[in-house]
Amino acid sequence: MALVIYLNTERRQWWLEHLQSLLPGIDCRLWENAGDPGEILYAVVWRPPTGGLARFPNLRCIISVGAGIDHVLQDSLRPEHVPVIRTTGSDLTLRMREYVCLHVLRMHRRSMEIEARQQQQLWQPGITPTAAERRIGIMGLGKLGSDAAVSLAALGFSVAGWANSRHRISNVDTYAGVAEKKRFLRATEILVCMLPLTESTRGILNRDLFAQLPAGACIINVARGEHLIENDLTDAIAHGHIDYATLDVFIEEPLPADHPFWHNPRITVTPHIASMIDPESGGKEIARNLQRFINGETISDLTDADRGY
Ligand code: NDP
């Protein structure tokens, strides 16, 4: 009974030792030392190489070292019958809560303008609306999105959330499906994308969507770079329809040195740090989920590959 690890990190050896200590009954191996492919029953991966997972004929489950599974599903040669489990956890949710609240508050209180005025030694006070007068829209009401919605509502914001299905969250107006998307967007001044990357969400942050937001709206994307049509955002900012964007995820990461986002004064770039898996607790989540899988118990992090999340 062996487990293979594919991670693009210098800490691969640390992860190997960490998982081995948490799963003493399973022989944990790094990808490059996987040995006999027939012995591998479990794979713990982040962005595995195309066709790599198909090498293991007896694979029973794939564990994504992250909340998203798009990096696994993009492998067209992946053994499709093998279940995919994602990795979440309370620390991931808390970090995402911090990031989303920080950047919503920053936009709400116009902090970027105040910081820019400091450079010019400009003392220019101004009053901003209260949180209750600011309408925040969260796209995606999953583990991370619903927590962010509740947290923003607790700060006093007027919060709406949009998902595939109907959700009921106290103090949050909820919208469901394509039919209610327009109404959701029309009332949103700060839009936060917290969707999984699937065929129906790829490119969702585009010119048409921006046009449905009120003039002067702001965008926060913490989901995936491929949700955003980059030129559409730059155009919408240049025309003044979108006021400001904070982006944590990009089509190409690291963001290339010559990318125009770096120097756009109306865009804040952060290096995919909204909420990173803590290796210590993430390893424990992985071990716990795997143990539950082996025991045939229910796993809340089990995904639906057909649905894409
Ligand atoms: P979940 O899978 O728990 O929730 C996804 C939500 O999106 C659900 O509410 C779902 O609706 C909704 N949804 C999916 N497809 C559609 C659609 N076509 N139209 C409308 N709503 C849709 O995801 P999480 O909250 O755990 O995470 C969200 C994403 O955040 C991850 O997939 C990942 O890409 C990203 N992420 C980014 C991090 C970072 O550091 N930047 C860190 C961690 C995650 P329903 O509830 O009806 O099914």
mmCIF file of C-alpha atoms and ligand atoms in Angstrom:
data_model
loop_
_atom_site.group_PDB
_atom_site.id
_atom_site.type_symbol
_atom_site.label_atom_id
_atom_site.label_comp_id
_atom_site.label_asym_id
_atom_site.label_seq_id
_atom_site.Cartn_x
_atom_site.Cartn_y
_atom_site.Cartn_z
ATOM 1 C CA MET A 1 0.000 0.000 0.000
ATOM 2 C CA ALA A 2 1.856 3.090 -1.240
ATOM 3 C CA LEU A 3 1.171 6.800 -1.686
ATOM 4 C CA VAL A 4 2.934 9.052 -4.161
ATOM 5 C CA ILE A 5 3.514 12.794 -3.759
ATOM 6 C CA TYR A 6 3.818 15.309 -6.615
ATOM 7 C CA LEU A 7 4.515 18.834 -5.415
ATOM 8 C CA ASN A 8 6.340 21.708 -7.098
ATOM 9 C CA THR A 9 8.071 22.838 -3.957
ATOM 10 C CA GLU A 10 11.533 22.671 -2.515
ATOM 11 C CA ARG A 11 9.884 21.302 0.636
ATOM 12 C CA ARG A 12 8.975 18.027 -1.064
ATOM 13 C CA GLN A 13 11.218 16.034 1.295
ATOM 14 C CA TRP A 14 9.616 17.774 4.302
ATOM 15 C CA TRP A 15 6.149 16.885 2.970
ATOM 16 C CA LEU A 16 7.245 13.273 2.471
ATOM 17 C CA GLU A 17 8.437 12.996 6.070
ATOM 18 C CA HIS A 18 5.387 14.859 7.404
ATOM 19 C CA LEU A 19 2.867 12.630 5.599
ATOM 20 C CA GLN A 20 4.863 9.504 6.435
ATOM 21 C CA SER A 21 4.704 10.381 10.152
ATOM 22 C CA LEU A 22 0.939 10.982 9.910
ATOM 23 C CA LEU A 23 0.279 7.811 7.886
ATOM 24 C CA PRO A 24 2.626 5.191 9.386
ATOM 25 C CA GLY A 25 0.751 2.296 7.771
ATOM 26 C CA ILE A 26 1.238 3.641 4.241
ATOM 27 C CA ASP A 27 4.511 3.679 2.326
ATOM 28 C CA CYS A 28 4.868 7.340 1.211
ATOM 29 C CA ARG A 29 7.088 8.044 -1.798
ATOM 30 C CA LEU A 30 8.109 11.064 -3.845
ATOM 31 C CA TRP A 31 7.015 11.055 -7.512
ATOM 32 C CA GLU A 32 10.569 10.619 -8.779
ATOM 33 C CA ASN A 33 11.051 7.565 -6.520
ATOM 34 C CA ALA A 34 7.573 6.087 -6.993
ATOM 35 C CA GLY A 35 8.964 2.613 -7.681
ATOM 36 C CA ASP A 36 6.555 -0.042 -8.987
ATOM 37 C CA PRO A 37 3.541 1.931 -10.384
ATOM 38 C CA GLY A 38 1.258 -0.994 -9.509
ATOM 39 C CA GLU A 39 1.900 -0.451 -5.777
ATOM 40 C CA ILE A 40 0.628 3.157 -5.795
ATOM 41 C CA LEU A 41 -2.926 3.390 -4.430
ATOM 42 C CA TYR A 42 -3.069 7.084 -3.468
ATOM 43 C CA ALA A 43 -1.670 10.278 -5.019
ATOM 44 C CA VAL A 44 -1.217 13.606 -3.227
ATOM 45 C CA VAL A 45 -0.674 16.237 -5.904
ATOM 46 C CA TRP A 46 -0.506 19.875 -6.937
ATOM 47 C CA ARG A 47 -0.504 20.508 -10.709
ATOM 48 C CA PRO A 48 0.516 16.965 -11.719
ATOM 49 C CA PRO A 49 2.064 16.583 -15.196
ATOM 50 C CA THR A 50 -0.340 15.613 -17.982
ATOM 51 C CA GLY A 51 -0.602 11.843 -18.193
ATOM 52 C CA GLY A 52 1.354 11.359 -14.960
ATOM 53 C CA LEU A 53 -1.511 9.938 -12.900
ATOM 54 C CA ALA A 54 -2.443 7.500 -15.687
ATOM 55 C CA ARG A 55 0.828 5.658 -14.958
ATOM 56 C CA PHE A 56 -0.640 4.143 -11.795
ATOM 57 C CA PRO A 57 -3.080 1.344 -12.740
ATOM 58 C CA ASN A 58 -4.313 0.696 -9.178
ATOM 59 C CA LEU A 59 -4.891 4.293 -8.095
ATOM 60 C CA ARG A 60 -7.852 4.545 -5.691
ATOM 61 C CA CYS A 61 -7.928 8.272 -4.943
ATOM 62 C CA ILE A 62 -6.275 11.556 -5.861
ATOM 63 C CA ILE A 63 -5.841 14.237 -3.204
ATOM 64 C CA SER A 64 -5.406 17.860 -4.291
ATOM 65 C CA VAL A 65 -3.131 19.858 -1.986
ATOM 66 C CA GLY A 66 -5.496 22.809 -2.198
ATOM 67 C CA ALA A 67 -9.172 23.747 -2.265
ATOM 68 C CA GLY A 68 -9.342 23.809 -6.074
ATOM 69 C CA ILE A 69 -9.222 20.680 -8.222
ATOM 70 C CA ASP A 70 -8.952 22.411 -11.624
ATOM 71 C CA HIS A 71 -5.218 21.593 -11.733
ATOM 72 C CA VAL A 72 -6.078 17.866 -11.523
ATOM 73 C CA LEU A 73 -9.037 17.936 -13.927
ATOM 74 C CA GLN A 74 -7.041 19.775 -16.592
ATOM 75 C CA ASP A 75 -5.088 16.538 -17.116
ATOM 76 C CA SER A 76 -7.111 15.067 -19.994
ATOM 77 C CA LEU A 77 -5.396 11.681 -19.503
ATOM 78 C CA ARG A 78 -6.320 11.472 -15.809
ATOM 79 C CA PRO A 79 -8.033 8.194 -14.787
ATOM 80 C CA GLU A 80 -11.571 9.602 -14.664
ATOM 81 C CA HIS A 81 -13.042 6.894 -12.427
ATOM 82 C CA VAL A 82 -10.658 7.776 -9.560
ATOM 83 C CA PRO A 83 -12.271 10.089 -6.950
ATOM 84 C CA VAL A 84 -10.657 13.467 -6.274
ATOM 85 C CA ILE A 85 -10.535 14.849 -2.723
ATOM 86 C CA ARG A 86 -9.591 18.466 -2.104
ATOM 87 C CA THR A 87 -7.875 19.930 0.957
ATOM 88 C CA THR A 88 -9.551 22.624 2.995
ATOM 89 C CA GLY A 89 -9.531 23.426 6.694
ATOM 90 C CA SER A 90 -10.363 26.129 9.176
ATOM 91 C CA ASP A 91 -7.022 27.906 8.739
ATOM 92 C CA LEU A 92 -7.588 28.156 4.966
ATOM 93 C CA THR A 93 -11.029 29.675 5.568
ATOM 94 C CA LEU A 94 -9.672 32.107 8.170
ATOM 95 C CA ARG A 95 -6.866 33.328 5.946
ATOM 96 C CA MET A 96 -9.274 33.856 3.059
ATOM 97 C CA ARG A 97 -11.638 35.726 5.386
ATOM 98 C CA GLU A 98 -8.775 38.044 6.404
ATOM 99 C CA TYR A 99 -7.737 38.718 2.805
ATOM 100 C CA VAL A 100 -11.245 39.404 1.507
ATOM 101 C CA CYS A 101 -12.183 41.653 4.450
ATOM 102 C CA LEU A 102 -8.859 43.516 4.181
ATOM 103 C CA HIS A 103 -9.275 44.284 0.485
ATOM 104 C CA VAL A 104 -12.988 45.059 0.652
ATOM 105 C CA LEU A 105 -12.304 47.501 3.511
ATOM 106 C CA ARG A 106 -9.378 48.978 1.588
ATOM 107 C CA MET A 107 -11.629 49.687 -1.407
ATOM 108 C CA HIS A 108 -14.531 50.825 0.761
ATOM 109 C CA ARG A 109 -12.375 53.351 2.680
ATOM 110 C CA ARG A 110 -10.389 54.350 -0.466
ATOM 111 C CA SER A 111 -7.107 53.493 1.261
ATOM 112 C CA MET A 112 -5.169 53.315 -1.997
ATOM 113 C CA GLU A 113 -5.995 56.973 -2.707
ATOM 114 C CA ILE A 114 -5.053 58.057 0.805
ATOM 115 C CA GLU A 115 -1.723 56.209 0.502
ATOM 116 C CA ALA A 116 -1.065 57.864 -2.878
ATOM 117 C CA ARG A 117 -1.812 61.302 -1.379
ATOM 118 C CA GLN A 118 0.735 60.700 1.378
ATOM 119 C CA GLN A 119 3.418 60.451 -1.328
ATOM 120 C CA GLN A 120 2.409 63.970 -2.404
ATOM 121 C CA GLN A 121 2.073 65.226 1.213
ATOM 122 C CA LEU A 122 -1.579 65.965 0.486
ATOM 123 C CA TRP A 123 -3.854 66.382 3.505
ATOM 124 C CA GLN A 124 -7.265 65.879 1.941
ATOM 125 C CA PRO A 125 -9.941 64.560 4.297
ATOM 126 C CA GLY A 126 -13.161 63.124 2.900
ATOM 127 C CA ILE A 127 -16.098 61.154 4.209
ATOM 128 C CA THR A 128 -16.937 57.686 2.882
ATOM 129 C CA PRO A 129 -20.315 55.927 3.050
ATOM 130 C CA THR A 130 -20.856 53.574 5.967
ATOM 131 C CA ALA A 131 -20.486 49.832 5.410
ATOM 132 C CA ALA A 132 -24.282 49.504 5.432
ATOM 133 C CA GLU A 133 -24.428 51.712 2.347
ATOM 134 C CA ARG A 134 -21.809 49.636 0.461
ATOM 135 C CA ARG A 135 -23.036 46.658 -1.521
ATOM 136 C CA ILE A 136 -20.670 43.696 -1.737
ATOM 137 C CA GLY A 137 -21.339 40.769 -4.073
ATOM 138 C CA ILE A 138 -19.691 37.389 -3.540
ATOM 139 C CA MET A 139 -19.605 35.022 -6.524
ATOM 140 C CA GLY A 140 -19.509 31.483 -5.136
ATOM 141 C CA LEU A 141 -20.995 30.555 -1.773
ATOM 142 C CA GLY A 142 -18.906 27.483 -1.014
ATOM 143 C CA LYS A 143 -16.724 26.941 2.037
ATOM 144 C CA LEU A 144 -14.725 30.108 1.441
ATOM 145 C CA GLY A 145 -17.355 32.332 -0.187
ATOM 146 C CA SER A 146 -20.071 31.752 2.410
ATOM 147 C CA ASP A 147 -17.621 32.461 5.236
ATOM 148 C CA ALA A 148 -16.499 35.703 3.568
ATOM 149 C CA ALA A 149 -20.147 36.723 3.051
ATOM 150 C CA VAL A 150 -21.013 36.139 6.708
ATOM 151 C CA SER A 151 -17.865 37.969 7.875
ATOM 152 C CA LEU A 152 -18.538 41.006 5.675
ATOM 153 C CA ALA A 153 -22.144 41.097 6.858
ATOM 154 C CA ALA A 154 -20.854 41.035 10.452
ATOM 155 C CA LEU A 155 -18.770 44.128 9.613
ATOM 156 C CA GLY A 156 -22.018 45.826 8.640
ATOM 157 C CA PHE A 157 -21.770 45.625 4.837
ATOM 158 C CA SER A 158 -24.779 45.050 2.663
ATOM 159 C CA VAL A 159 -23.869 41.620 1.272
ATOM 160 C CA ALA A 160 -25.244 39.553 -1.605
ATOM 161 C CA GLY A 161 -24.058 36.148 -2.737
ATOM 162 C CA TRP A 162 -24.481 34.183 -5.962
ATOM 163 C CA ALA A 163 -24.122 30.428 -6.476
ATOM 164 C CA ASN A 164 -25.375 27.647 -8.702
ATOM 165 C CA SER A 165 -28.017 26.570 -6.222
ATOM 166 C CA ARG A 166 -30.161 28.463 -3.714
ATOM 167 C CA HIS A 167 -28.379 29.210 -0.414
ATOM 168 C CA ARG A 168 -29.897 30.624 2.734
ATOM 169 C CA ILE A 169 -27.447 32.690 4.820
ATOM 170 C CA SER A 170 -28.643 35.092 7.479
ATOM 171 C CA ASN A 171 -28.047 38.771 6.666
ATOM 172 C CA VAL A 172 -26.973 37.894 3.106
ATOM 173 C CA ASP A 173 -29.203 38.302 0.020
ATOM 174 C CA THR A 174 -28.722 35.239 -2.110
ATOM 175 C CA TYR A 175 -29.118 34.727 -5.844
ATOM 176 C CA ALA A 176 -29.027 31.440 -7.765
ATOM 177 C CA GLY A 177 -28.043 30.421 -11.272
ATOM 178 C CA VAL A 178 -27.739 32.234 -14.561
ATOM 179 C CA ALA A 179 -31.334 33.518 -14.319
ATOM 180 C CA GLU A 180 -30.554 35.658 -11.261
ATOM 181 C CA LYS A 181 -27.012 36.705 -12.180
ATOM 182 C CA LYS A 182 -28.014 39.998 -13.765
ATOM 183 C CA ARG A 183 -29.999 41.118 -10.705
ATOM 184 C CA PHE A 184 -27.077 40.138 -8.463
ATOM 185 C CA LEU A 185 -24.566 42.122 -10.514
ATOM 186 C CA ARG A 186 -26.766 45.198 -10.875
ATOM 187 C CA ALA A 187 -26.661 45.744 -7.114
ATOM 188 C CA THR A 188 -22.938 45.022 -6.591
ATOM 189 C CA GLU A 189 -20.361 47.767 -5.978
ATOM 190 C CA ILE A 190 -17.470 45.515 -4.878
ATOM 191 C CA LEU A 191 -17.488 42.126 -6.606
ATOM 192 C CA VAL A 192 -15.450 39.270 -5.108
ATOM 193 C CA CYS A 193 -14.866 36.203 -7.291
ATOM 194 C CA MET A 194 -14.692 33.043 -5.159
ATOM 195 C CA LEU A 195 -15.808 30.524 -7.786
ATOM 196 C CA PRO A 196 -14.081 27.286 -8.694
ATOM 197 C CA LEU A 197 -12.556 27.173 -12.182
ATOM 198 C CA THR A 198 -14.831 25.058 -14.380
ATOM 199 C CA GLU A 199 -15.930 25.145 -18.001
ATOM 200 C CA SER A 200 -18.900 27.344 -17.025
ATOM 201 C CA THR A 201 -16.874 29.824 -14.964
ATOM 202 C CA ARG A 202 -13.772 30.181 -17.173
ATOM 203 C CA GLY A 203 -13.637 33.770 -18.446
ATOM 204 C CA ILE A 204 -16.687 34.800 -16.402
ATOM 205 C CA LEU A 205 -15.066 38.124 -15.404
ATOM 206 C CA ASN A 206 -15.414 39.639 -18.852
ATOM 207 C CA ARG A 207 -16.619 42.737 -20.680
ATOM 208 C CA ASP A 208 -20.312 41.687 -20.543
ATOM 209 C CA LEU A 209 -20.195 41.078 -16.811
ATOM 210 C CA PHE A 210 -18.374 44.366 -16.139
ATOM 211 C CA ALA A 211 -21.047 46.215 -18.145
ATOM 212 C CA GLN A 212 -23.738 44.817 -15.827
ATOM 213 C CA LEU A 213 -22.040 46.260 -12.729
ATOM 214 C CA PRO A 214 -22.773 49.855 -11.736
ATOM 215 C CA ALA A 215 -20.223 52.425 -12.953
ATOM 216 C CA GLY A 216 -17.309 52.743 -10.534
ATOM 217 C CA ALA A 217 -17.504 49.125 -9.300
ATOM 218 C CA CYS A 218 -14.421 47.369 -7.941
ATOM 219 C CA ILE A 219 -13.301 43.759 -8.534
ATOM 220 C CA ILE A 220 -11.456 41.338 -6.276
ATOM 221 C CA ASN A 221 -10.365 38.032 -7.806
ATOM 222 C CA VAL A 222 -9.105 35.414 -5.358
ATOM 223 C CA ALA A 223 -10.300 32.396 -7.337
ATOM 224 C CA ARG A 224 -8.278 31.595 -10.475
ATOM 225 C CA GLY A 225 -6.549 33.750 -13.097
ATOM 226 C CA GLU A 226 -8.508 32.030 -15.881
ATOM 227 C CA HIS A 227 -11.760 33.485 -14.527
ATOM 228 C CA LEU A 228 -10.649 36.878 -15.806
ATOM 229 C CA ILE A 229 -10.336 38.119 -19.385
ATOM 230 C CA GLU A 230 -7.372 40.351 -18.671
ATOM 231 C CA ASN A 231 -7.757 42.791 -21.585
ATOM 232 C CA ASP A 232 -11.442 43.283 -20.765
ATOM 233 C CA LEU A 233 -10.475 44.411 -17.274
ATOM 234 C CA THR A 234 -7.756 46.762 -18.506
ATOM 235 C CA ASP A 235 -10.229 48.280 -21.010
ATOM 236 C CA ALA A 236 -13.002 48.632 -18.405
ATOM 237 C CA ILE A 237 -10.542 50.392 -16.063
ATOM 238 C CA ALA A 238 -9.249 52.644 -18.862
ATOM 239 C CA HIS A 239 -12.845 53.669 -19.674
ATOM 240 C CA GLY A 240 -13.517 54.384 -15.999
ATOM 241 C CA HIS A 241 -16.363 51.862 -15.702
ATOM 242 C CA ILE A 242 -14.357 49.674 -13.329
ATOM 243 C CA ASP A 243 -12.670 51.807 -10.711
ATOM 244 C CA TYR A 244 -10.188 49.425 -9.132
ATOM 245 C CA ALA A 245 -9.186 45.750 -9.049
ATOM 246 C CA THR A 246 -7.287 43.598 -6.579
ATOM 247 C CA LEU A 247 -5.982 40.420 -8.156
ATOM 248 C CA ASP A 248 -4.387 37.511 -6.308
ATOM 249 C CA VAL A 249 -4.445 34.942 -9.123
ATOM 250 C CA PHE A 250 -3.260 35.109 -12.717
ATOM 251 C CA ILE A 251 -3.294 33.085 -15.921
ATOM 252 C CA GLU A 252 0.480 32.924 -15.737
ATOM 253 C CA GLU A 253 2.063 32.672 -12.281
ATOM 254 C CA PRO A 254 4.415 34.181 -11.308
ATOM 255 C CA LEU A 255 3.001 37.196 -13.144
ATOM 256 C CA PRO A 256 5.543 37.901 -15.945
ATOM 257 C CA ALA A 257 7.839 40.886 -15.325
ATOM 258 C CA ASP A 258 6.522 42.723 -18.404
ATOM 259 C CA HIS A 259 2.829 42.239 -17.563
ATOM 260 C CA PRO A 260 0.908 45.554 -17.661
ATOM 261 C CA PHE A 261 -0.938 44.748 -14.393
ATOM 262 C CA TRP A 262 2.283 45.426 -12.436
ATOM 263 C CA HIS A 263 2.244 49.122 -13.295
ATOM 264 C CA ASN A 264 -1.478 49.853 -13.520
ATOM 265 C CA PRO A 265 -2.194 52.359 -10.717
ATOM 266 C CA ARG A 266 -5.760 51.031 -10.437
ATOM 267 C CA ILE A 267 -4.724 47.401 -9.895
ATOM 268 C CA THR A 268 -3.255 45.806 -6.791
ATOM 269 C CA VAL A 269 -1.314 42.607 -7.510
ATOM 270 C CA THR A 270 -0.710 40.029 -4.775
ATOM 271 C CA PRO A 271 1.238 36.798 -5.435
ATOM 272 C CA HIS A 272 -1.448 34.116 -4.920
ATOM 273 C CA ILE A 273 -1.300 34.494 -1.163
ATOM 274 C CA ALA A 274 -4.940 35.104 -0.279
ATOM 275 C CA SER A 275 -5.039 31.800 1.544
ATOM 276 C CA MET A 276 -2.265 29.277 1.364
ATOM 277 C CA ILE A 277 -2.411 25.782 2.815
ATOM 278 C CA ASP A 278 -0.319 25.618 5.942
ATOM 279 C CA PRO A 279 1.835 22.506 5.386
ATOM 280 C CA GLU A 280 1.598 21.462 9.042
ATOM 281 C CA SER A 281 -2.204 21.559 9.322
ATOM 282 C CA GLY A 282 -2.739 20.841 5.598
ATOM 283 C CA GLY A 283 -0.833 17.573 6.000
ATOM 284 C CA LYS A 284 -3.101 16.654 8.899
ATOM 285 C CA GLU A 285 -6.218 17.404 6.786
ATOM 286 C CA ILE A 286 -4.838 15.226 3.987
ATOM 287 C CA ALA A 287 -4.077 12.353 6.370
ATOM 288 C CA ARG A 288 -7.519 12.672 8.005
ATOM 289 C CA ASN A 289 -9.339 12.667 4.651
ATOM 290 C CA LEU A 290 -7.307 9.731 3.379
ATOM 291 C CA GLN A 291 -7.975 7.732 6.542
ATOM 292 C CA ARG A 292 -11.705 8.442 6.181
ATOM 293 C CA PHE A 293 -11.559 7.374 2.532
ATOM 294 C CA ILE A 294 -9.830 4.102 3.454
ATOM 295 C CA ASN A 295 -12.428 3.476 6.199
ATOM 296 C CA GLY A 296 -15.285 4.163 3.771
ATOM 297 C CA GLU A 297 -16.499 7.162 5.824
ATOM 298 C CA THR A 298 -18.145 10.337 4.465
ATOM 299 C CA ILE A 299 -15.695 13.029 3.324
ATOM 300 C CA SER A 300 -16.968 16.591 2.988
ATOM 301 C CA ASP A 301 -13.986 17.441 0.758
ATOM 302 C CA LEU A 302 -14.875 14.765 -1.796
ATOM 303 C CA THR A 303 -15.493 16.593 -5.092
ATOM 304 C CA ASP A 304 -17.724 15.901 -8.058
ATOM 305 C CA ALA A 305 -15.409 15.719 -11.051
ATOM 306 C CA ASP A 306 -18.317 15.875 -13.528
ATOM 307 C CA ARG A 307 -19.441 19.152 -11.970
ATOM 308 C CA GLY A 308 -15.809 20.328 -11.777
ATOM 309 C CA TYR A 309 -15.671 21.246 -8.058
HETATM 310 P P1 NDP B 1 -16.499 25.380 -3.085
HETATM 311 O O1 NDP B 1 -16.317 24.268 -4.048
HETATM 312 O O2 NDP B 1 -16.756 25.069 -1.651
HETATM 313 O O3 NDP B 1 -17.704 26.323 -3.574
HETATM 314 C C1 NDP B 1 -17.842 26.747 -4.892
HETATM 315 C C2 NDP B 1 -19.033 27.696 -4.964
HETATM 316 O O4 NDP B 1 -19.132 28.208 -6.305
HETATM 317 C C3 NDP B 1 -20.374 27.016 -4.660
HETATM 318 O O5 NDP B 1 -21.195 27.876 -3.908
HETATM 319 C C4 NDP B 1 -20.979 26.793 -6.045
HETATM 320 O O6 NDP B 1 -22.391 26.791 -6.079
HETATM 321 C C5 NDP B 1 -20.461 28.007 -6.786
HETATM 322 N N1 NDP B 1 -20.434 27.775 -8.237
HETATM 323 C C6 NDP B 1 -19.732 26.850 -8.929
HETATM 324 N N2 NDP B 1 -19.970 26.960 -10.245
HETATM 325 C C7 NDP B 1 -20.846 27.992 -10.376
HETATM 326 C C8 NDP B 1 -21.476 28.596 -11.510
HETATM 327 N N3 NDP B 1 -21.278 28.162 -12.760
HETATM 328 N N4 NDP B 1 -22.337 29.622 -11.286
HETATM 329 C C9 NDP B 1 -22.581 30.061 -10.024
HETATM 330 N N5 NDP B 1 -22.000 29.523 -8.914
HETATM 331 C C10 NDP B 1 -21.142 28.500 -9.103
HETATM 332 O O7 NDP B 1 -15.213 26.321 -3.238
HETATM 333 P P2 NDP B 1 -14.383 27.094 -2.098
HETATM 334 O O8 NDP B 1 -15.247 28.117 -1.499
HETATM 335 O O9 NDP B 1 -13.705 26.133 -1.204
HETATM 336 O O10 NDP B 1 -13.221 27.756 -2.998
HETATM 337 C C11 NDP B 1 -13.491 28.556 -4.116
HETATM 338 C C12 NDP B 1 -12.224 28.709 -4.958
HETATM 339 O O11 NDP B 1 -11.298 29.566 -4.317
HETATM 340 C C13 NDP B 1 -11.409 27.444 -5.199
HETATM 341 O O12 NDP B 1 -11.970 26.641 -6.220
HETATM 342 C C14 NDP B 1 -10.067 27.996 -5.589
HETATM 343 O O13 NDP B 1 -10.002 28.167 -6.987
HETATM 344 C C15 NDP B 1 -10.025 29.355 -4.909
HETATM 345 N N6 NDP B 1 -8.997 29.438 -3.859
HETATM 346 C C16 NDP B 1 -8.040 30.423 -3.953
HETATM 347 C C17 NDP B 1 -7.091 30.550 -2.982
HETATM 348 C C18 NDP B 1 -6.095 31.659 -3.034
HETATM 349 O O14 NDP B 1 -5.170 31.693 -2.223
HETATM 350 N N7 NDP B 1 -6.210 32.600 -3.939
HETATM 351 C C19 NDP B 1 -7.016 29.626 -1.842
HETATM 352 C C20 NDP B 1 -8.074 28.649 -1.825
HETATM 353 C C21 NDP B 1 -9.022 28.563 -2.810
HETATM 354 P P3 NDP B 1 -23.273 25.691 -5.272
HETATM 355 O O15 NDP B 1 -23.041 25.990 -3.813
HETATM 356 O O16 NDP B 1 -24.652 25.960 -5.682
HETATM 357 O O17 NDP B 1 -22.724 24.354 -5.690
#
